Amino acid sequence: MLDPLAMLMPPPVERPLRPALFIDKDGTLIENVPYNADPALLRFMPGAGEALTRLQRTGIALVIVTNQSGLARGYFTRAQFARLQQALLQRLQQEFGVAIDGFEVCPHAAGAEGRPGCLCRKPAPGMLIRAAHRHGLDLSRSWMVGDILDDVEAGHRAGAGGLLFDSGGETTWRRSPLREPDAVFTDWAAVADHIEQALQTATGDARWNPHGTAPSNASTLNA
């Protein structure tokens, strides 16, 4: 039987899914200090805050995704890491006016031969997929940026683009199709340029995807 009150209610409005930039923390957003939980040691990578300010103006979601095996290894506690996370988010807001939309953490150690022992540790895509469900994100119009090929692979496994921020973190260079970056960058301004251009291209073009051709200020890796 039809509910007459329900018939008077307007249909629910579905919010469109947003594109996102998934950001690795150590070696990409901030300088890599292994297993650090001390907020005093936080140092942003040059140009990172300014680039995120630019990208935030486009309406893209900004989500940090980070492997933190130090939790599993007992190098720091969840409370200590929570203080570091809070300090990082506060500094982004206070120094650059950047509000991070999500912060995903994998607390597990790597499995055998360095492969993920869980569904969330990069290069597995679990953190990206979880964030997409939580925040209404369109993975097919999103990117993962990080300093190692595990970040690139996680992005591709999630159906997003994979960008390598080559700050020296990658030392193994284990290659496979999923680990081939869509573009390689050495500075954050070029990352912002790349994404802004892609978002502009996407306007009125349903065929666009984040695996497209990199602009002239980005480089690509050869197999």
Coordinates of N, CA and C in Angstrom, one line a residue:
M1 N 0.8 -1.2 0.0 CA 0.0 0.0 0.0 C 0.9 1.2 0.0
L2 N 0.5 2.2 -0.8 CA 1.4 3.4 -0.9 C 1.1 4.3 0.3
D3 N 2.2 4.9 0.8 CA 2.1 5.8 1.9 C 1.9 7.2 1.3
P4 N 0.7 7.8 1.6 CA 0.5 9.2 1.0 C 1.5 10.2 1.4
L5 N 2.0 10.1 2.6 CA 3.0 11.1 3.1 C 4.3 10.9 2.3
A6 N 4.6 9.7 2.1 CA 5.9 9.4 1.3 C 5.8 10.0 -0.1
M7 N 4.6 9.9 -0.6 CA 4.4 10.5 -2.0 C 4.6 12.0 -2.1
L8 N 4.4 12.6 -0.9 CA 4.6 14.1 -0.9 C 6.0 14.5 -0.7
M9 N 6.8 13.6 -0.2 CA 8.2 13.9 0.0 C 9.0 14.0 -1.3
P10 N 9.9 15.0 -1.4 CA 10.7 15.0 -2.6 C 11.7 13.9 -2.6
P11 N 12.1 13.4 -3.8 CA 13.0 12.3 -3.9 C 14.4 12.7 -3.4
P12 N 15.1 11.8 -2.8 CA 16.4 12.1 -2.3 C 17.4 12.6 -3.3
V13 N 18.1 13.6 -3.0 CA 19.1 14.2 -4.0 C 20.4 13.5 -3.8
E14 N 20.9 12.9 -4.8 CA 22.2 12.2 -4.7 C 23.3 13.2 -5.1
R15 N 24.3 13.3 -4.2 CA 25.4 14.2 -4.4 C 26.3 13.6 -5.4
P16 N 26.8 14.3 -6.3 CA 27.8 13.8 -7.3 C 29.1 13.4 -6.6
L17 N 29.7 12.3 -7.1 CA 30.9 11.9 -6.5 C 32.0 12.9 -6.9
R18 N 32.9 13.1 -6.0 CA 34.0 14.1 -6.2 C 35.3 13.3 -6.6
P19 N 36.1 14.0 -7.5 CA 37.5 13.5 -7.7 C 38.3 13.8 -6.5
A20 N 39.4 13.0 -6.3 CA 40.2 13.2 -5.1 C 41.7 13.0 -5.5
L21 N 42.5 13.6 -4.6 CA 43.9 13.4 -4.7 C 44.3 12.7 -3.4
F22 N 44.7 11.4 -3.5 CA 45.2 10.6 -2.3 C 46.7 10.9 -2.2
I23 N 47.1 11.3 -1.0 CA 48.4 11.8 -0.8 C 49.2 10.9 0.2
D24 N 50.3 10.3 -0.2 CA 51.2 9.6 0.8 C 51.8 10.7 1.7
K25 N 52.0 10.2 2.9 CA 52.5 11.2 3.9 C 54.0 11.3 3.9
D26 N 54.7 10.3 4.3 CA 56.2 10.3 4.5 C 56.9 10.3 3.1
G27 N 57.8 11.3 2.9 CA 58.5 11.4 1.7 C 57.8 12.0 0.5
T28 N 56.5 12.4 0.8 CA 55.7 13.0 -0.3 C 55.1 14.3 0.2
L29 N 54.3 14.3 1.3 CA 53.8 15.5 1.9 C 54.7 16.1 2.9
I30 N 55.4 15.2 3.7 CA 56.4 15.7 4.6 C 57.7 14.9 4.4
E31 N 58.8 15.5 4.9 CA 60.1 14.8 4.9 C 60.0 13.5 5.6
N32 N 60.7 12.5 5.1 CA 60.6 11.2 5.7 C 61.6 11.0 6.8
V33 N 61.0 11.0 8.0 CA 61.8 10.6 9.2 C 61.3 9.3 9.7
P34 N 62.0 8.2 9.5 CA 61.5 6.9 9.7 C 60.9 6.7 11.1
Y35 N 59.7 6.2 11.1 CA 58.9 5.8 12.4 C 58.8 7.0 13.3
N36 N 58.6 8.2 12.8 CA 58.5 9.3 13.6 C 57.1 9.5 14.1
A37 N 57.0 9.9 15.4 CA 55.7 10.2 16.0 C 55.8 11.5 16.8
D38 N 56.9 12.3 16.6 CA 57.2 13.5 17.3 C 56.7 14.7 16.4
P39 N 55.7 15.4 16.8 CA 55.2 16.6 16.0 C 56.3 17.6 15.7
A40 N 57.3 17.7 16.6 CA 58.4 18.7 16.4 C 59.2 18.4 15.2
L41 N 59.2 17.2 14.7 CA 60.0 16.8 13.6 C 59.3 16.9 12.3
L42 N 58.1 17.4 12.3 CA 57.3 17.5 11.0 C 57.9 18.6 10.2
R43 N 58.3 18.3 8.9 CA 58.7 19.3 7.9 C 58.0 19.0 6.6
F44 N 57.3 20.0 6.1 CA 56.6 19.8 4.8 C 57.7 19.8 3.7
M45 N 57.4 18.9 2.7 CA 58.2 18.9 1.5 C 58.0 20.3 0.8
P46 N 59.1 20.8 0.2 CA 59.0 22.2 -0.4 C 57.8 22.3 -1.4
G47 N 57.0 23.3 -1.2 CA 55.9 23.6 -2.1 C 54.7 22.8 -1.9
A48 N 54.7 21.8 -0.9 CA 53.5 20.9 -0.8 C 52.3 21.7 -0.3
G49 N 52.5 22.5 0.7 CA 51.3 23.3 1.3 C 50.7 24.2 0.2
E50 N 51.6 24.9 -0.5 CA 51.1 25.8 -1.5 C 50.3 25.1 -2.6
A51 N 50.9 23.9 -3.0 CA 50.2 23.1 -4.1 C 48.8 22.6 -3.6
L52 N 48.7 22.2 -2.3 CA 47.5 21.8 -1.8 C 46.5 22.9 -1.7
T53 N 47.0 24.1 -1.4 CA 46.1 25.3 -1.4 C 45.5 25.5 -2.8
R54 N 46.3 25.4 -3.8 CA 45.8 25.5 -5.2 C 44.8 24.5 -5.5
L55 N 45.1 23.2 -5.2 CA 44.2 22.1 -5.5 C 42.9 22.2 -4.7
Q56 N 42.9 22.6 -3.5 CA 41.7 22.7 -2.7 C 40.7 23.7 -3.4
R57 N 41.2 24.7 -4.0 CA 40.4 25.7 -4.7 C 39.6 25.1 -5.9
T58 N 40.1 24.0 -6.4 CA 39.4 23.3 -7.5 C 38.2 22.5 -7.1
G59 N 38.1 22.3 -5.8 CA 37.0 21.5 -5.3 C 37.4 20.0 -5.1
I60 N 38.6 19.6 -5.5 CA 39.0 18.2 -5.4 C 39.1 17.9 -3.9
A61 N 38.8 16.6 -3.6 CA 39.0 16.2 -2.2 C 40.5 15.8 -2.0
L62 N 41.0 16.1 -0.8 CA 42.3 15.8 -0.4 C 42.3 14.8 0.7
V63 N 42.9 13.7 0.5 CA 42.9 12.6 1.4 C 44.3 12.0 1.6
I64 N 44.8 12.0 2.9 CA 46.1 11.4 3.2 C 45.9 9.9 3.4
V65 N 46.7 9.1 2.8 CA 46.7 7.6 3.0 C 48.1 7.2 3.4
T66 N 48.3 6.5 4.5 CA 49.7 6.3 5.0 C 49.8 4.9 5.6
N67 N 50.8 4.2 5.2 CA 51.2 2.9 5.9 C 52.0 3.3 7.1
Q68 N 51.6 2.7 8.3 CA 52.3 3.0 9.6 C 52.6 1.7 10.3
S69 N 53.5 1.0 9.8 CA 53.9 -0.3 10.4 C 54.5 -0.1 11.8
G70 N 55.0 1.1 12.1 CA 55.5 1.4 13.4 C 54.5 1.1 14.5
L71 N 53.2 1.2 14.2 CA 52.2 0.8 15.2 C 52.3 -0.7 15.5
A72 N 52.3 -1.5 14.4 CA 52.4 -2.9 14.6 C 53.7 -3.4 15.3
R73 N 54.8 -2.6 15.0 CA 56.1 -3.0 15.5 C 56.3 -2.5 16.9
G74 N 55.4 -1.6 17.4 CA 55.5 -1.1 18.8 C 56.4 0.1 18.9
Y75 N 56.8 0.7 17.8 CA 57.7 1.9 17.9 C 57.0 3.1 18.4
F76 N 55.7 3.2 18.3 CA 54.9 4.2 18.9 C 53.5 3.7 19.1
T77 N 52.7 4.4 19.9 CA 51.4 4.0 20.2 C 50.4 4.7 19.3
R78 N 49.1 4.3 19.3 CA 48.1 4.9 18.6 C 47.9 6.4 19.1
A79 N 48.0 6.5 20.4 CA 47.8 7.9 21.0 C 48.9 8.8 20.5
Q80 N 50.1 8.3 20.4 CA 51.3 9.1 20.0 C 51.1 9.5 18.5
F81 N 50.6 8.5 17.7 CA 50.4 8.8 16.3 C 49.2 9.8 16.1
A82 N 48.2 9.7 16.9 CA 47.1 10.6 16.8 C 47.5 12.0 17.1
R83 N 48.5 12.2 18.0 CA 49.0 13.6 18.3 C 49.7 14.1 17.1
L84 N 50.5 13.2 16.5 CA 51.2 13.6 15.2 C 50.2 14.0 14.1
Q85 N 49.2 13.2 14.0 CA 48.2 13.4 12.9 C 47.5 14.8 13.2
Q86 N 47.1 15.0 14.4 CA 46.5 16.3 14.8 C 47.4 17.5 14.5
A87 N 48.6 17.3 14.8 CA 49.6 18.4 14.6 C 49.7 18.7 13.1
L88 N 49.8 17.6 12.3 CA 49.9 17.8 10.9 C 48.7 18.5 10.3
L89 N 47.5 18.1 10.7 CA 46.3 18.7 10.1 C 46.2 20.1 10.6
Q90 N 46.6 20.4 11.8 CA 46.5 21.8 12.3 C 47.5 22.7 11.6
R91 N 48.7 22.2 11.3 CA 49.6 23.0 10.6 C 49.2 23.3 9.1
L92 N 48.6 22.3 8.5 CA 48.1 22.5 7.1 C 47.1 23.6 7.1
Q93 N 46.2 23.6 8.1 CA 45.1 24.5 8.2 C 45.6 25.9 8.6
Q94 N 46.5 26.0 9.5 CA 47.0 27.3 10.0 C 48.0 28.0 9.1
E95 N 48.9 27.2 8.5 CA 49.9 27.7 7.6 C 49.5 27.9 6.2
F96 N 48.5 27.1 5.7 CA 48.2 27.1 4.3 C 46.7 27.3 4.0
G97 N 45.9 27.2 5.1 CA 44.4 27.2 4.9 C 43.9 26.0 4.3
V98 N 44.6 24.9 4.4 CA 44.2 23.6 3.8 C 43.4 22.7 4.8
A99 N 42.2 22.3 4.4 CA 41.5 21.4 5.2 C 41.5 20.0 4.6
I100 N 42.1 19.0 5.2 CA 42.1 17.7 4.6 C 40.8 17.0 4.8
D101 N 40.3 16.4 3.8 CA 39.0 15.7 3.8 C 39.0 14.4 4.5
G102 N 40.1 13.7 4.5 CA 40.2 12.4 5.1 C 41.6 12.0 5.4
F103 N 41.7 11.1 6.4 CA 43.1 10.6 6.8 C 43.0 9.1 7.1
E104 N 43.5 8.3 6.2 CA 43.4 6.9 6.3 C 44.8 6.3 6.7
V105 N 44.8 5.4 7.7 CA 46.0 4.8 8.2 C 45.9 3.3 8.2
C106 N 47.0 2.7 7.7 CA 47.1 1.2 7.8 C 48.1 1.0 9.0
P107 N 47.7 0.3 10.0 CA 48.5 0.1 11.2 C 49.3 -1.2 11.1
H108 N 49.2 -2.0 10.0 CA 49.8 -3.3 9.9 C 51.2 -3.3 9.4
A109 N 51.9 -4.4 9.7 CA 53.2 -4.6 9.2 C 53.1 -5.3 7.8
A110 N 54.1 -5.3 7.0 CA 54.1 -6.0 5.8 C 54.1 -7.5 6.0
G111 N 53.6 -8.3 5.1 CA 53.6 -9.7 5.1 C 54.9 -10.3 4.6
A112 N 54.8 -11.5 4.1 CA 56.0 -12.2 3.6 C 56.5 -11.5 2.4
E113 N 57.8 -11.4 2.3 CA 58.5 -10.8 1.2 C 58.1 -9.4 0.9
G114 N 57.6 -8.7 2.0 CA 57.3 -7.3 1.9 C 55.9 -7.0 1.3
R115 N 55.2 -8.1 1.0 CA 53.8 -7.9 0.4 C 52.8 -7.6 1.5
P116 N 51.7 -6.9 1.2 CA 50.7 -6.6 2.2 C 50.2 -7.9 2.9
G117 N 50.1 -7.8 4.2 CA 49.5 -8.9 5.0 C 48.1 -8.5 5.4
C118 N 47.5 -7.5 4.7 CA 46.2 -7.1 5.0 C 45.6 -6.5 3.7
L119 N 44.4 -6.0 3.8 CA 43.7 -5.4 2.6 C 44.0 -3.9 2.5
C120 N 44.6 -3.3 3.5 CA 44.7 -1.8 3.5 C 46.1 -1.3 3.2
R121 N 47.1 -2.1 3.5 CA 48.5 -1.6 3.4 C 48.9 -1.5 1.9
K122 N 49.3 -0.3 1.5 CA 49.7 -0.1 0.1 C 50.9 -1.0 -0.2
P123 N 50.9 -1.7 -1.3 CA 50.2 -1.4 -2.6 C 48.8 -1.9 -2.7
A124 N 48.2 -2.5 -1.7 CA 46.8 -2.9 -1.7 C 46.0 -1.6 -1.7
P125 N 44.8 -1.6 -2.3 CA 44.0 -0.4 -2.5 C 43.0 -0.1 -1.4
G126 N 43.0 -0.9 -0.3 CA 42.0 -0.8 0.7 C 41.7 0.6 1.3
M127 N 42.8 1.3 1.6 CA 42.6 2.6 2.2 C 41.9 3.6 1.2
L128 N 42.2 3.5 -0.1 CA 41.6 4.4 -1.1 C 40.1 4.0 -1.2
I129 N 39.8 2.7 -1.3 CA 38.5 2.3 -1.4 C 37.6 2.7 -0.2
R130 N 38.2 2.5 1.0 CA 37.5 2.9 2.2 C 37.2 4.4 2.2
A131 N 38.2 5.2 1.8 CA 38.0 6.6 1.8 C 36.9 7.0 0.8
A132 N 36.9 6.4 -0.4 CA 35.9 6.7 -1.4 C 34.5 6.4 -0.9
H133 N 34.3 5.3 -0.1 CA 33.0 5.1 0.4 C 32.6 6.1 1.5
R134 N 33.6 6.5 2.3 CA 33.3 7.4 3.4 C 33.0 8.8 2.9
H135 N 33.7 9.2 1.9 CA 33.6 10.6 1.5 C 32.9 10.9 0.1
G136 N 32.4 9.8 -0.5 CA 31.7 10.0 -1.7 C 32.7 10.4 -2.9
L137 N 33.7 9.6 -3.1 CA 34.7 10.0 -4.1 C 34.6 9.1 -5.3
D138 N 35.0 9.7 -6.4 CA 35.0 9.0 -7.7 C 36.4 8.5 -8.0
L139 N 36.7 7.3 -7.8 CA 38.0 6.8 -7.9 C 38.5 6.8 -9.4
S140 N 37.5 6.7 -10.3 CA 37.9 6.8 -11.7 C 38.4 8.2 -12.2
R141 N 38.1 9.2 -11.3 CA 38.5 10.5 -11.7 C 39.5 11.1 -10.6
S142 N 40.2 10.2 -10.0 CA 41.1 10.5 -8.9 C 42.6 10.1 -9.1
W143 N 43.5 10.5 -8.3 CA 44.9 10.2 -8.4 C 45.4 9.8 -7.0
M144 N 46.4 8.9 -7.0 CA 47.3 8.7 -5.8 C 48.6 9.2 -6.1
V145 N 49.2 10.0 -5.2 CA 50.6 10.5 -5.4 C 51.4 10.0 -4.2
G146 N 52.6 9.5 -4.5 CA 53.5 9.0 -3.5 C 54.9 8.8 -4.0
D147 N 55.8 8.6 -3.1 CA 57.2 8.6 -3.4 C 57.8 7.2 -3.8
I148 N 56.9 6.2 -3.7 CA 57.4 4.9 -4.1 C 56.4 4.2 -5.0
L149 N 56.8 3.2 -5.7 CA 55.9 2.5 -6.7 C 54.8 1.8 -6.0
D150 N 54.9 1.4 -4.7 CA 53.7 0.9 -4.0 C 52.6 1.8 -4.0
D151 N 52.9 3.1 -4.0 CA 51.8 4.1 -4.0 C 51.1 4.2 -5.4
V152 N 51.9 4.1 -6.4 CA 51.4 4.1 -7.8 C 50.5 2.8 -8.0
E153 N 51.0 1.7 -7.5 CA 50.2 0.4 -7.7 C 48.9 0.5 -6.9
A154 N 48.9 1.1 -5.7 CA 47.7 1.2 -4.9 C 46.7 2.1 -5.7
G155 N 47.1 3.2 -6.3 CA 46.2 4.0 -7.1 C 45.6 3.2 -8.2
H156 N 46.5 2.5 -9.0 CA 46.0 1.8 -10.1 C 45.0 0.7 -9.7
R157 N 45.4 0.0 -8.6 CA 44.5 -1.1 -8.2 C 43.1 -0.6 -7.7
A158 N 43.1 0.7 -7.3 CA 41.8 1.3 -6.9 C 41.0 1.8 -8.0
G159 N 41.6 1.8 -9.2 CA 41.0 2.4 -10.4 C 41.3 3.9 -10.6
A160 N 42.3 4.4 -9.9 CA 42.7 5.8 -10.0 C 44.0 5.9 -10.8
G161 N 44.4 7.2 -11.0 CA 45.7 7.4 -11.6 C 46.8 7.2 -10.5
G162 N 48.0 6.9 -11.0 CA 49.1 6.7 -10.1 C 50.3 7.7 -10.5
L163 N 50.6 8.6 -9.6 CA 51.6 9.6 -9.8 C 52.8 9.3 -8.9
L164 N 54.0 9.4 -9.4 CA 55.2 9.2 -8.6 C 55.8 10.5 -8.3
F165 N 56.0 10.8 -7.0 CA 56.7 12.0 -6.5 C 58.1 11.5 -6.2
D166 N 59.0 11.7 -7.1 CA 60.4 11.1 -7.0 C 61.3 11.9 -6.1
S167 N 61.2 11.7 -4.8 CA 62.0 12.4 -3.8 C 63.1 11.5 -3.3
G168 N 63.3 10.3 -3.9 CA 64.4 9.4 -3.5 C 63.9 8.3 -2.7
G169 N 62.6 8.2 -2.4 CA 62.2 7.1 -1.6 C 62.2 5.7 -2.2
E170 N 62.0 5.7 -3.6 CA 62.0 4.4 -4.3 C 63.4 4.0 -4.6
T171 N 63.8 2.8 -4.1 CA 65.1 2.3 -4.3 C 65.1 0.9 -4.9
T172 N 64.0 0.2 -4.9 CA 64.0 -1.1 -5.5 C 63.6 -1.2 -6.9
W173 N 62.6 -0.3 -7.3 CA 62.2 -0.2 -8.7 C 61.7 -1.6 -9.3
R174 N 61.0 -2.3 -8.5 CA 60.3 -3.5 -8.9 C 59.2 -3.1 -9.9
R175 N 59.3 -3.6 -11.1 CA 58.4 -3.0 -12.2 C 57.3 -4.1 -12.5
S176 N 56.1 -3.6 -12.9 CA 55.0 -4.3 -13.4 C 54.1 -3.3 -14.1
P177 N 53.1 -3.8 -14.9 CA 52.2 -2.8 -15.5 C 51.5 -1.9 -14.4
L178 N 51.1 -2.5 -13.3 CA 50.4 -1.7 -12.3 C 51.3 -0.7 -11.6
R179 N 52.6 -0.9 -11.7 CA 53.5 0.0 -11.0 C 54.1 1.0 -11.9
E180 N 53.7 1.1 -13.2 CA 54.1 2.1 -14.1 C 53.4 3.5 -13.8
P181 N 54.1 4.5 -13.4 CA 53.5 5.8 -13.1 C 52.9 6.4 -14.4
D182 N 51.7 7.1 -14.2 CA 51.1 7.8 -15.2 C 52.0 9.1 -15.5
A183 N 52.6 9.6 -14.5 CA 53.6 10.7 -14.6 C 54.5 10.7 -13.4
V184 N 55.6 11.3 -13.6 CA 56.6 11.4 -12.5 C 57.0 12.9 -12.3
F185 N 57.1 13.3 -11.0 CA 57.3 14.7 -10.6 C 58.4 14.7 -9.6
T186 N 59.1 15.8 -9.6 CA 60.1 16.1 -8.6 C 59.8 17.3 -7.8
D187 N 58.7 18.0 -8.1 CA 58.3 19.1 -7.3 C 56.8 19.2 -7.2
W188 N 56.2 19.8 -6.1 CA 54.8 19.9 -5.9 C 54.1 20.8 -6.9
A189 N 54.7 21.9 -7.3 CA 54.1 22.8 -8.2 C 53.7 22.1 -9.5
A190 N 54.6 21.2 -10.0 CA 54.3 20.4 -11.2 C 53.1 19.4 -11.0
V191 N 53.0 18.9 -9.8 CA 51.9 18.0 -9.5 C 50.6 18.8 -9.6
A192 N 50.6 20.0 -9.0 CA 49.4 20.8 -9.0 C 49.0 21.2 -10.4
D193 N 50.0 21.6 -11.2 CA 49.8 21.9 -12.6 C 49.1 20.8 -13.4
H194 N 49.7 19.6 -13.2 CA 49.2 18.4 -13.9 C 47.7 18.1 -13.5
I195 N 47.4 18.2 -12.3 CA 46.0 17.9 -11.9 C 45.0 19.0 -12.3
E196 N 45.5 20.3 -12.1 CA 44.6 21.4 -12.6 C 44.3 21.3 -14.1
Q197 N 45.3 20.9 -14.8 CA 45.1 20.8 -16.3 C 44.1 19.6 -16.6
A198 N 44.3 18.5 -15.9 CA 43.4 17.4 -16.1 C 42.0 17.7 -15.7
L199 N 41.8 18.4 -14.6 CA 40.5 18.8 -14.2 C 39.8 19.8 -15.2
Q200 N 40.6 20.7 -15.8 CA 40.1 21.6 -16.8 C 39.7 20.8 -18.1
T201 N 40.5 19.9 -18.4 CA 40.2 19.0 -19.6 C 39.0 18.2 -19.4
A202 N 38.7 17.8 -18.1 CA 37.5 17.0 -17.8 C 36.2 17.8 -18.0
T203 N 36.3 19.1 -17.9 CA 35.1 19.9 -18.0 C 34.5 19.7 -19.4
G204 N 33.3 19.1 -19.5 CA 32.6 18.9 -20.8 C 33.2 17.7 -21.6
D205 N 34.0 16.9 -21.0 CA 34.6 15.8 -21.7 C 34.5 14.5 -20.9
A206 N 33.5 13.7 -21.1 CA 33.2 12.5 -20.3 C 34.2 11.5 -20.5
R207 N 35.0 11.6 -21.6 CA 36.0 10.6 -21.9 C 37.3 10.7 -21.1
W208 N 37.4 11.8 -20.4 CA 38.7 12.1 -19.6 C 38.9 11.0 -18.5
N209 N 40.1 10.6 -18.3 CA 40.5 9.8 -17.2 C 41.8 10.2 -16.6
P210 N 42.1 9.8 -15.3 CA 43.4 10.3 -14.7 C 44.6 9.6 -15.2
H211 N 44.5 8.7 -16.2 CA 45.7 8.0 -16.7 C 46.1 8.7 -18.0
G212 N 45.6 9.9 -18.3 CA 45.9 10.6 -19.5 C 47.3 11.0 -19.7
T213 N 47.6 11.7 -20.8 CA 48.9 12.2 -21.1 C 49.3 13.3 -20.1
A214 N 50.6 13.2 -19.6 CA 51.1 14.2 -18.7 C 51.4 15.5 -19.5
P215 N 51.3 16.6 -18.8 CA 51.7 17.9 -19.4 C 53.2 18.0 -19.6
S216 N 53.7 19.1 -20.2 CA 55.1 19.2 -20.6 C 56.0 19.3 -19.4
N217 N 55.5 19.7 -18.2 CA 56.3 19.9 -17.0 C 56.4 18.6 -16.2
A218 N 55.8 17.5 -16.7 CA 56.0 16.2 -16.0 C 56.8 15.3 -16.9
S219 N 57.4 14.3 -16.3 CA 58.2 13.3 -17.0 C 57.5 12.0 -16.9
T220 N 57.8 11.0 -17.7 CA 57.3 9.7 -17.6 C 58.5 8.7 -17.6
L221 N 58.3 7.6 -16.9 CA 59.3 6.6 -16.8 C 59.2 5.6 -17.9
N222 N 60.3 5.2 -18.4 CA 60.4 4.1 -19.4 C 60.6 2.8 -18.7
A223 N 60.0 1.7 -19.2 CA 60.1 0.4 -18.6 C 61.5 -0.1 -18.7

